[in-house]
Short mmCIF file of C-alpha atoms and ligand atoms in Angstrom, two decimals:
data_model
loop_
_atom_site.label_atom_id
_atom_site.label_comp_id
_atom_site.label_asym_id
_atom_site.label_seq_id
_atom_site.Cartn_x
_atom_site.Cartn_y
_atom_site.Cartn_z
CA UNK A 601 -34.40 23.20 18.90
CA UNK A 602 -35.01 24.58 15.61
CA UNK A 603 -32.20 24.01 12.83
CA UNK A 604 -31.67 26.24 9.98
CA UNK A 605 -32.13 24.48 6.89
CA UNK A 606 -31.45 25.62 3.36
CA UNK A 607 -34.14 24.82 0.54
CA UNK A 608 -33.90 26.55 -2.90
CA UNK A 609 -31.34 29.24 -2.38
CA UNK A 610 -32.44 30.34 0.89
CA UNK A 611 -31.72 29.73 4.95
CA UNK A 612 -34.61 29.19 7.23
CA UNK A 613 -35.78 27.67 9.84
CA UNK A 614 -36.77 24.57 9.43
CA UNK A 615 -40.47 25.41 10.49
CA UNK A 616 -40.77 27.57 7.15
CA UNK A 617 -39.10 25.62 4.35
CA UNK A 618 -41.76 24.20 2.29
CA UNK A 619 -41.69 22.74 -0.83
CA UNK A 620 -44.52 22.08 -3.50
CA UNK A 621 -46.98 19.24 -3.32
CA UNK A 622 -46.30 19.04 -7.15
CA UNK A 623 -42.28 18.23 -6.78
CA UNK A 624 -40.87 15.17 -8.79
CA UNK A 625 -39.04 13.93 -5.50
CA UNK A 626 -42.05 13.92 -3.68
CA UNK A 627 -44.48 12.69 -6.50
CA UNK A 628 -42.13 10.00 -8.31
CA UNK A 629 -38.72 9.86 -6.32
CA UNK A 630 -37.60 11.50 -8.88
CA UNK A 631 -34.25 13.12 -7.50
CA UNK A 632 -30.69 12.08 -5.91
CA UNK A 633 -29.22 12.92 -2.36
CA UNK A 634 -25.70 12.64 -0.40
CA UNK A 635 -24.94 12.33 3.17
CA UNK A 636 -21.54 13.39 3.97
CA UNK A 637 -20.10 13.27 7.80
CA UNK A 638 -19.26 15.64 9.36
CA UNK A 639 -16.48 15.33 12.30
CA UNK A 640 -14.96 18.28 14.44
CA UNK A 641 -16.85 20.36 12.61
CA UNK A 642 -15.30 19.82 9.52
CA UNK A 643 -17.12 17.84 6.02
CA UNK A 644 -15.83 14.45 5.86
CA UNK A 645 -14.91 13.96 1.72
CA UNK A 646 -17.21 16.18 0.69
CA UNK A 647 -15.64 16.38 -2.60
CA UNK A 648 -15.83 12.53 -3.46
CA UNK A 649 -19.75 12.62 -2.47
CA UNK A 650 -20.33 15.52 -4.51
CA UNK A 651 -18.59 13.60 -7.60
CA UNK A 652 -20.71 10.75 -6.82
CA UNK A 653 -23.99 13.22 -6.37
CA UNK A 654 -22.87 14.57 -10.18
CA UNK A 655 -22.54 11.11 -11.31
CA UNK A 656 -25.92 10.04 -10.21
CA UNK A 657 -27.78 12.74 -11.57
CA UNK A 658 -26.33 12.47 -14.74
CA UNK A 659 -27.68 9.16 -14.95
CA UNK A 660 -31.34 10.33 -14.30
CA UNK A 661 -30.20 13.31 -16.97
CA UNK A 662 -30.20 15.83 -14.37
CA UNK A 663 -28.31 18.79 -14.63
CA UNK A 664 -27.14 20.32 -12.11
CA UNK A 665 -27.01 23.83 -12.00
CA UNK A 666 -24.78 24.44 -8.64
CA UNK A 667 -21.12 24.18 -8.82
CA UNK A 668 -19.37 21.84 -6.75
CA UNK A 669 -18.18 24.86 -5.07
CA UNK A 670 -21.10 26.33 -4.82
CA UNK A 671 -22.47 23.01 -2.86
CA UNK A 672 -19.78 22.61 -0.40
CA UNK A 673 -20.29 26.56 0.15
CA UNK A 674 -23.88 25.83 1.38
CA UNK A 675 -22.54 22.83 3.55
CA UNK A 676 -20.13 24.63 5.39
CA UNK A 677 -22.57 27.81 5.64
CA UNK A 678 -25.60 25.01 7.36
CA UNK A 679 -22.63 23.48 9.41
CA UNK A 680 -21.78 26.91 10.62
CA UNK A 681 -25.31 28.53 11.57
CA UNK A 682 -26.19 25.28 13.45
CA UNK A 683 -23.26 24.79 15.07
CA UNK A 684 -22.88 21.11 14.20
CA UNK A 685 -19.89 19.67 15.56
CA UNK A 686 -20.22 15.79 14.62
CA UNK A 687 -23.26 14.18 12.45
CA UNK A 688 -24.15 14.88 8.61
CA UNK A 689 -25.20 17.12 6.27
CA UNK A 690 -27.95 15.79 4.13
CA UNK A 691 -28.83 16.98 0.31
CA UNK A 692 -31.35 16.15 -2.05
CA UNK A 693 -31.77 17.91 -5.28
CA UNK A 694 -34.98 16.92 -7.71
CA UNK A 695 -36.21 17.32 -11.03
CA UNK A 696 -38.15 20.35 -10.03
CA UNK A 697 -41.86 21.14 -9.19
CA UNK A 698 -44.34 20.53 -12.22
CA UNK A 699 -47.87 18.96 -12.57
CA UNK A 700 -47.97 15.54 -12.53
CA UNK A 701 -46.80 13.50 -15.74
CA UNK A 702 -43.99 11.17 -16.44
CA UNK A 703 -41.98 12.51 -18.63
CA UNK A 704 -39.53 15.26 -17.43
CA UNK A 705 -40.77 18.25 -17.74
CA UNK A 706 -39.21 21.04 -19.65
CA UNK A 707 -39.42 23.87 -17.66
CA UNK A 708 -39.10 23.25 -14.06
CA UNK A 709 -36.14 24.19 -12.11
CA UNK A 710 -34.21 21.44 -9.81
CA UNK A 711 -35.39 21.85 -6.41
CA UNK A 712 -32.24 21.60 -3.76
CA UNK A 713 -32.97 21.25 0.08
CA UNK A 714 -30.34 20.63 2.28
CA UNK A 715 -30.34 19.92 5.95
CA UNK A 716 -27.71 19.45 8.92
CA UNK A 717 -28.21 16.24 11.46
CA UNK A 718 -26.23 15.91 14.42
CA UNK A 719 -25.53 12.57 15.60
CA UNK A 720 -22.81 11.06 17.88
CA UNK A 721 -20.26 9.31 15.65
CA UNK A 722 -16.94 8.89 16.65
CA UNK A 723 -17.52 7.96 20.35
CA UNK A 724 -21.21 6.08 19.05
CA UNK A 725 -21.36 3.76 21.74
CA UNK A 726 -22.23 0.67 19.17
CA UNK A 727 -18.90 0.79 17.80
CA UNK A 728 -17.43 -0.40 21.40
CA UNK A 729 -20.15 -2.77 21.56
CA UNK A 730 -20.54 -3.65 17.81
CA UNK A 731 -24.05 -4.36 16.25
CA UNK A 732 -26.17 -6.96 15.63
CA UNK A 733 -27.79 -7.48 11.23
CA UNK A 734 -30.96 -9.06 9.88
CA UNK A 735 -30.73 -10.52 6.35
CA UNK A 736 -33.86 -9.95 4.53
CA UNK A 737 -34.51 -10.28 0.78
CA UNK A 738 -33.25 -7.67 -1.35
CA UNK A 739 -36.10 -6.36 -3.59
CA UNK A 740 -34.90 -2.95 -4.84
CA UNK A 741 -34.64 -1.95 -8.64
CA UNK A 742 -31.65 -2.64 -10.69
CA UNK A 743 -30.25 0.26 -10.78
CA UNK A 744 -28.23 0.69 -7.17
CA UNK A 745 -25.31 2.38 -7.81
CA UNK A 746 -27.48 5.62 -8.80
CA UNK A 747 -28.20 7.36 -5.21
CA UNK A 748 -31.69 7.74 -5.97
CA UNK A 749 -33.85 9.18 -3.22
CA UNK A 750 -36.60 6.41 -3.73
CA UNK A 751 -35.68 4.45 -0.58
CA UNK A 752 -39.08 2.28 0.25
CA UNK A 753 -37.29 -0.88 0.00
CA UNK A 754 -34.16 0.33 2.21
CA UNK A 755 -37.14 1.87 4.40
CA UNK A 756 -38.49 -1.55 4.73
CA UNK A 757 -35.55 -4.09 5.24
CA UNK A 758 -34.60 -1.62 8.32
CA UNK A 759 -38.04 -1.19 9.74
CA UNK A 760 -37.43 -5.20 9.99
CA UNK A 761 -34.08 -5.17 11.32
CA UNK A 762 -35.50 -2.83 13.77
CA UNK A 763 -38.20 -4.66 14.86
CA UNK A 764 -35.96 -7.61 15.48
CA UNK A 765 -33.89 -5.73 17.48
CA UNK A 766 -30.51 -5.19 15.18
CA UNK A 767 -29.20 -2.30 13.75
CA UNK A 768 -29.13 -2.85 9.99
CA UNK A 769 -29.92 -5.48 7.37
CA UNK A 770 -28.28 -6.90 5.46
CA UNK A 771 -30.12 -7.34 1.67
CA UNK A 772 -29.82 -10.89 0.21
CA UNK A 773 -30.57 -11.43 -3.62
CA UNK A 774 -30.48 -15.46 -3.48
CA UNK A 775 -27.92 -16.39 -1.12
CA UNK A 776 -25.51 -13.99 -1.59
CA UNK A 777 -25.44 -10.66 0.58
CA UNK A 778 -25.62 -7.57 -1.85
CA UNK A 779 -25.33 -4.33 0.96
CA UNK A 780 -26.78 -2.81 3.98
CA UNK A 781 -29.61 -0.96 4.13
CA UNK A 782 -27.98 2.30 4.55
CA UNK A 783 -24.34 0.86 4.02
CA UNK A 784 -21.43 -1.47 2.82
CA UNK A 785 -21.11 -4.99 3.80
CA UNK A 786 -17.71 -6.84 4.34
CA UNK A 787 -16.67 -9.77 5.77
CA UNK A 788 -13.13 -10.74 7.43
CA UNK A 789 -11.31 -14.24 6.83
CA UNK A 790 -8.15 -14.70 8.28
CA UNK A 791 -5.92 -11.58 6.99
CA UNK A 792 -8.30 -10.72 4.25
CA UNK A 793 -11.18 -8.42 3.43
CA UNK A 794 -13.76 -9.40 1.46
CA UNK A 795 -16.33 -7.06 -0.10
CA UNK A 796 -18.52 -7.02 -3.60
CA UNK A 797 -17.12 -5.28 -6.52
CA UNK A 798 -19.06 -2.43 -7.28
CA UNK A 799 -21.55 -2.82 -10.06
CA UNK A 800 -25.15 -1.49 -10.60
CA UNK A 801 -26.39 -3.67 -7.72
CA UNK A 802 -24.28 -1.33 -5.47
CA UNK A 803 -23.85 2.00 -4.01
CA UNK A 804 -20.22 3.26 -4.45
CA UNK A 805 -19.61 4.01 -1.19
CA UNK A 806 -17.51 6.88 -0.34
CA UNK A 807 -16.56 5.39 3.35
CA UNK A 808 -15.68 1.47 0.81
CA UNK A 809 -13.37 3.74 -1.29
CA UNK A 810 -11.62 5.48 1.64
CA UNK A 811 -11.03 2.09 3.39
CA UNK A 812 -9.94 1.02 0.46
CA UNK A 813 -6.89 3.12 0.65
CA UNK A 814 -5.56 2.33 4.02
CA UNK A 815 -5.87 -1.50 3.28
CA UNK A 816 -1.71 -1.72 3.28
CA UNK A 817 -1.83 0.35 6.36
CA UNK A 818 -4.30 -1.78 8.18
CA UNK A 819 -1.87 -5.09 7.49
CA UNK A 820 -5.12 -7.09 5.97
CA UNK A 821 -5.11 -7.93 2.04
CA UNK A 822 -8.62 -7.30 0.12
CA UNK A 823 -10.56 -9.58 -1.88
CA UNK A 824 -13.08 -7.89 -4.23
CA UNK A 825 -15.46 -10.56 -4.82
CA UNK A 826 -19.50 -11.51 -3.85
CA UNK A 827 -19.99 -13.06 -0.80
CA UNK A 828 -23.11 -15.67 0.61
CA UNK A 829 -24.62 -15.26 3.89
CA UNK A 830 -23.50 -18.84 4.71
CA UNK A 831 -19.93 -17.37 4.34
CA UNK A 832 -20.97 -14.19 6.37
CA UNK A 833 -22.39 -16.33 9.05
CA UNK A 834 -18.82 -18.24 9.13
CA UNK A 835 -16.31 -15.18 8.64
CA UNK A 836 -14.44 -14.48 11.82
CA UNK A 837 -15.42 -10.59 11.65
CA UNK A 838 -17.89 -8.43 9.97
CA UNK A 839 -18.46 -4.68 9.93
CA UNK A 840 -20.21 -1.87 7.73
CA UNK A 841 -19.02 1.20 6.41
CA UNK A 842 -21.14 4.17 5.83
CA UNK A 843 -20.81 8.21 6.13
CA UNK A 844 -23.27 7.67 9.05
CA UNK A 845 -21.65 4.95 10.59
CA UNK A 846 -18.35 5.67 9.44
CA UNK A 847 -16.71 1.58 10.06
CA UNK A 848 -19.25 -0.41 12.77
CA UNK A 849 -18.50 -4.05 14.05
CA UNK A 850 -20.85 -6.43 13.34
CA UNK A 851 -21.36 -8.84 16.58
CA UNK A 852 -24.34 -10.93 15.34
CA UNK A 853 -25.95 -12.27 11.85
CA UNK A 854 -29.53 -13.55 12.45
CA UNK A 855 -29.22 -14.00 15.79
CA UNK A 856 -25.53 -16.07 14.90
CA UNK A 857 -22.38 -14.65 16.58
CA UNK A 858 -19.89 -12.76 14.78
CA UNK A 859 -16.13 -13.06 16.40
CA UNK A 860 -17.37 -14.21 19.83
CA UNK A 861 -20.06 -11.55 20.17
CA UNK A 862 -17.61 -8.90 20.22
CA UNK A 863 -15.83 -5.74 17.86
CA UNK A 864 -12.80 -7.79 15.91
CA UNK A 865 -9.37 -6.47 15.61
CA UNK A 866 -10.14 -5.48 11.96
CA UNK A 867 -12.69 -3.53 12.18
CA UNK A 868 -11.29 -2.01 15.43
CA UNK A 869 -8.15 -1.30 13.40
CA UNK A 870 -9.95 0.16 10.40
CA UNK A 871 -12.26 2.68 12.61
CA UNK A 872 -9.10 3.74 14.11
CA UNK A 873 -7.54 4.49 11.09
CA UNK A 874 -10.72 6.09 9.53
CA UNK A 875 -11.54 8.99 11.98
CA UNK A 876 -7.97 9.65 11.81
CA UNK A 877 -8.19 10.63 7.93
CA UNK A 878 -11.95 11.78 9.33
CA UNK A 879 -11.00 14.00 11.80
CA UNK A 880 -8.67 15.27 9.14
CA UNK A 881 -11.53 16.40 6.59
CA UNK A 882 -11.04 13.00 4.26
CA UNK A 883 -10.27 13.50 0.86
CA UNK A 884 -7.70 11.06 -0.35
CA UNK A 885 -4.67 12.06 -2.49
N1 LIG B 1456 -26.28 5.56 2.96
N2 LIG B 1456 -25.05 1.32 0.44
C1 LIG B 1456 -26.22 1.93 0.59
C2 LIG B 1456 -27.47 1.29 0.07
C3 LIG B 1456 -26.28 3.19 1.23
O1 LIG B 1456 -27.47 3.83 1.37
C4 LIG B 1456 -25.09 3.78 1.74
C5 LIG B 1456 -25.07 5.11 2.43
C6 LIG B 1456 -23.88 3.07 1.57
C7 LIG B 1456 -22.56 3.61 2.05
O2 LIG B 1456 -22.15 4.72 1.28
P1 LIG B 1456 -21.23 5.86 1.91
O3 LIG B 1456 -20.05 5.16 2.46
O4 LIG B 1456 -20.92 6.71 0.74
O5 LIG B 1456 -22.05 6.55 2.98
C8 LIG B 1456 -23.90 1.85 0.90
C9 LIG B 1456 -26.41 6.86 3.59
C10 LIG B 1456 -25.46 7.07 4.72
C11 LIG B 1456 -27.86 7.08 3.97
O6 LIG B 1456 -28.70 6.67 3.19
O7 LIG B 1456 -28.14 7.68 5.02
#
């Protein structure tokens, strides 16, 4: 079935959209995208993605011409034509279309595309059965907390999980576990949660910072601090957080078993909580 897509101020089907051989995302991964969820219909905390998307290209010294209204306009608009009722809506914006040379150029206009994926989230049936992570080596540039759209590396590490049958990987630099391929990694021990503190070696996540908030209502404490896959391979739980996967169990660690083999309690609890402020639209107070 043919989706309507959006791609530089016009709707189409996604058969016609078509961008230029000569654009900077294609050529040098030179842009930024988003993913935000989308649940009942409604954008998941589309706001706090959007203030991440303007954060991230202001690091690359993009500037955005579209107004934060303006994007969430287009969002609900592709949500609406395709009548998505749980999944994402994805958004990449790039320097523009120019012939090839590094520096930026100083006429092209940002190129925006966005596109609507629907995907079954909230009843996904991993989350009753929780998933299984790869570690692999994390061999990405320095500079993680930008959302850049140049995602070989992240392409890579889950081509591997995949081919050893888990669902994500988990990116090691040394011994210690830096994130997911496509998402936030945290650990359980006893009452507490432990994830890294955000840093350049990290995407921000928007799904981290809205767990964050319910951490009193979810009776576990949090611990902000780097964590080794030794200690990942001994917590009693693990899970992942992403717009995608919204809060996922983790059952197994390189081939290891988390909790038993099964969904813990915290991540169970957490999930709950989350597609309750989900199903609400997000956006914390
Ligand atoms: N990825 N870390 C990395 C490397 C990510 O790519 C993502 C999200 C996250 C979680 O961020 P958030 O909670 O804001 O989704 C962490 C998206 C979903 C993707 O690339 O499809």
């Amino acid at each position: 079935m043919s989706r309507t897509v959006y791609v530089n101020g016009a709707y189409c089907p996604e058969e016609e959209a078509r961008i230029s051989i000569f654009d900077r995302g294609f050529v040098f991964a030179d842009g930024i995208y988003e993913v935000s969820a989308v649940i009942g219909g409604r954008l998941v905390d589309c706001e706090a993605h959007l203030a991440r998307l303007e954060r991230s290209c202001g690091e690359i010294k993009l500037a955005l011409p579209w107004s934060r209204a303006e994007l969430i306009a287009i969002h609900e608009e592709l949500i609406a034509r395709n009548g998505l009722d749980e999944g994402g809506v994805y958004l990449q914006v790039t320097r523009g279309a120019a012939d090839r040379d590094f520096p930026f150029p100083k006429d092209a206009t940002p190129t925006l595309v966005m596109f609507t994926q629907a995907r079954n989230m909230t009843s996904a049936p991993a989350a009753k059965t929780g998933i299984k992570i790869v570690s692999c080596p994390d061999i990405r540039w320095a500079r993680r907390d930008i959302k850049s759209v140049g995602l070989l590396a992240q392409v890579l590490a889950k081509q591997y999980a995949a081919e050893n049958g888990a669902a994500e990987a988990w990116m090691l630099e040394g011994d210690v576990v830096t994130e997911g391929g496509s998402s936030t990694a945290w650990i359980v021990k006893g009452k507490t949660l432990i994830s890294r503190p955000l840093s350049q070696k990290v995407l921000p996540g928007i799904t981290r910072q809205a767990v964050l908030a319910f951490i009193a209502e979810s009776g576990y404490a949090f611990e902000e601090r780097e964590f080794t896959l030794a200690e990942a391979l001994d917590a009693e739980e693990a899970f992942i957080t992403s717009a995608t996967s919204l809060v996922m169990p983790v059952v197994s660690i390189d081939g290891h078993s988390i909790h038993n083999g099964a969904p813990g309690p915290a991540a169970i609890r957490l999930r709950e909580i989350y597609l309750d402020f989900a199903r609400k639209g997000g956006a914390l107070g």
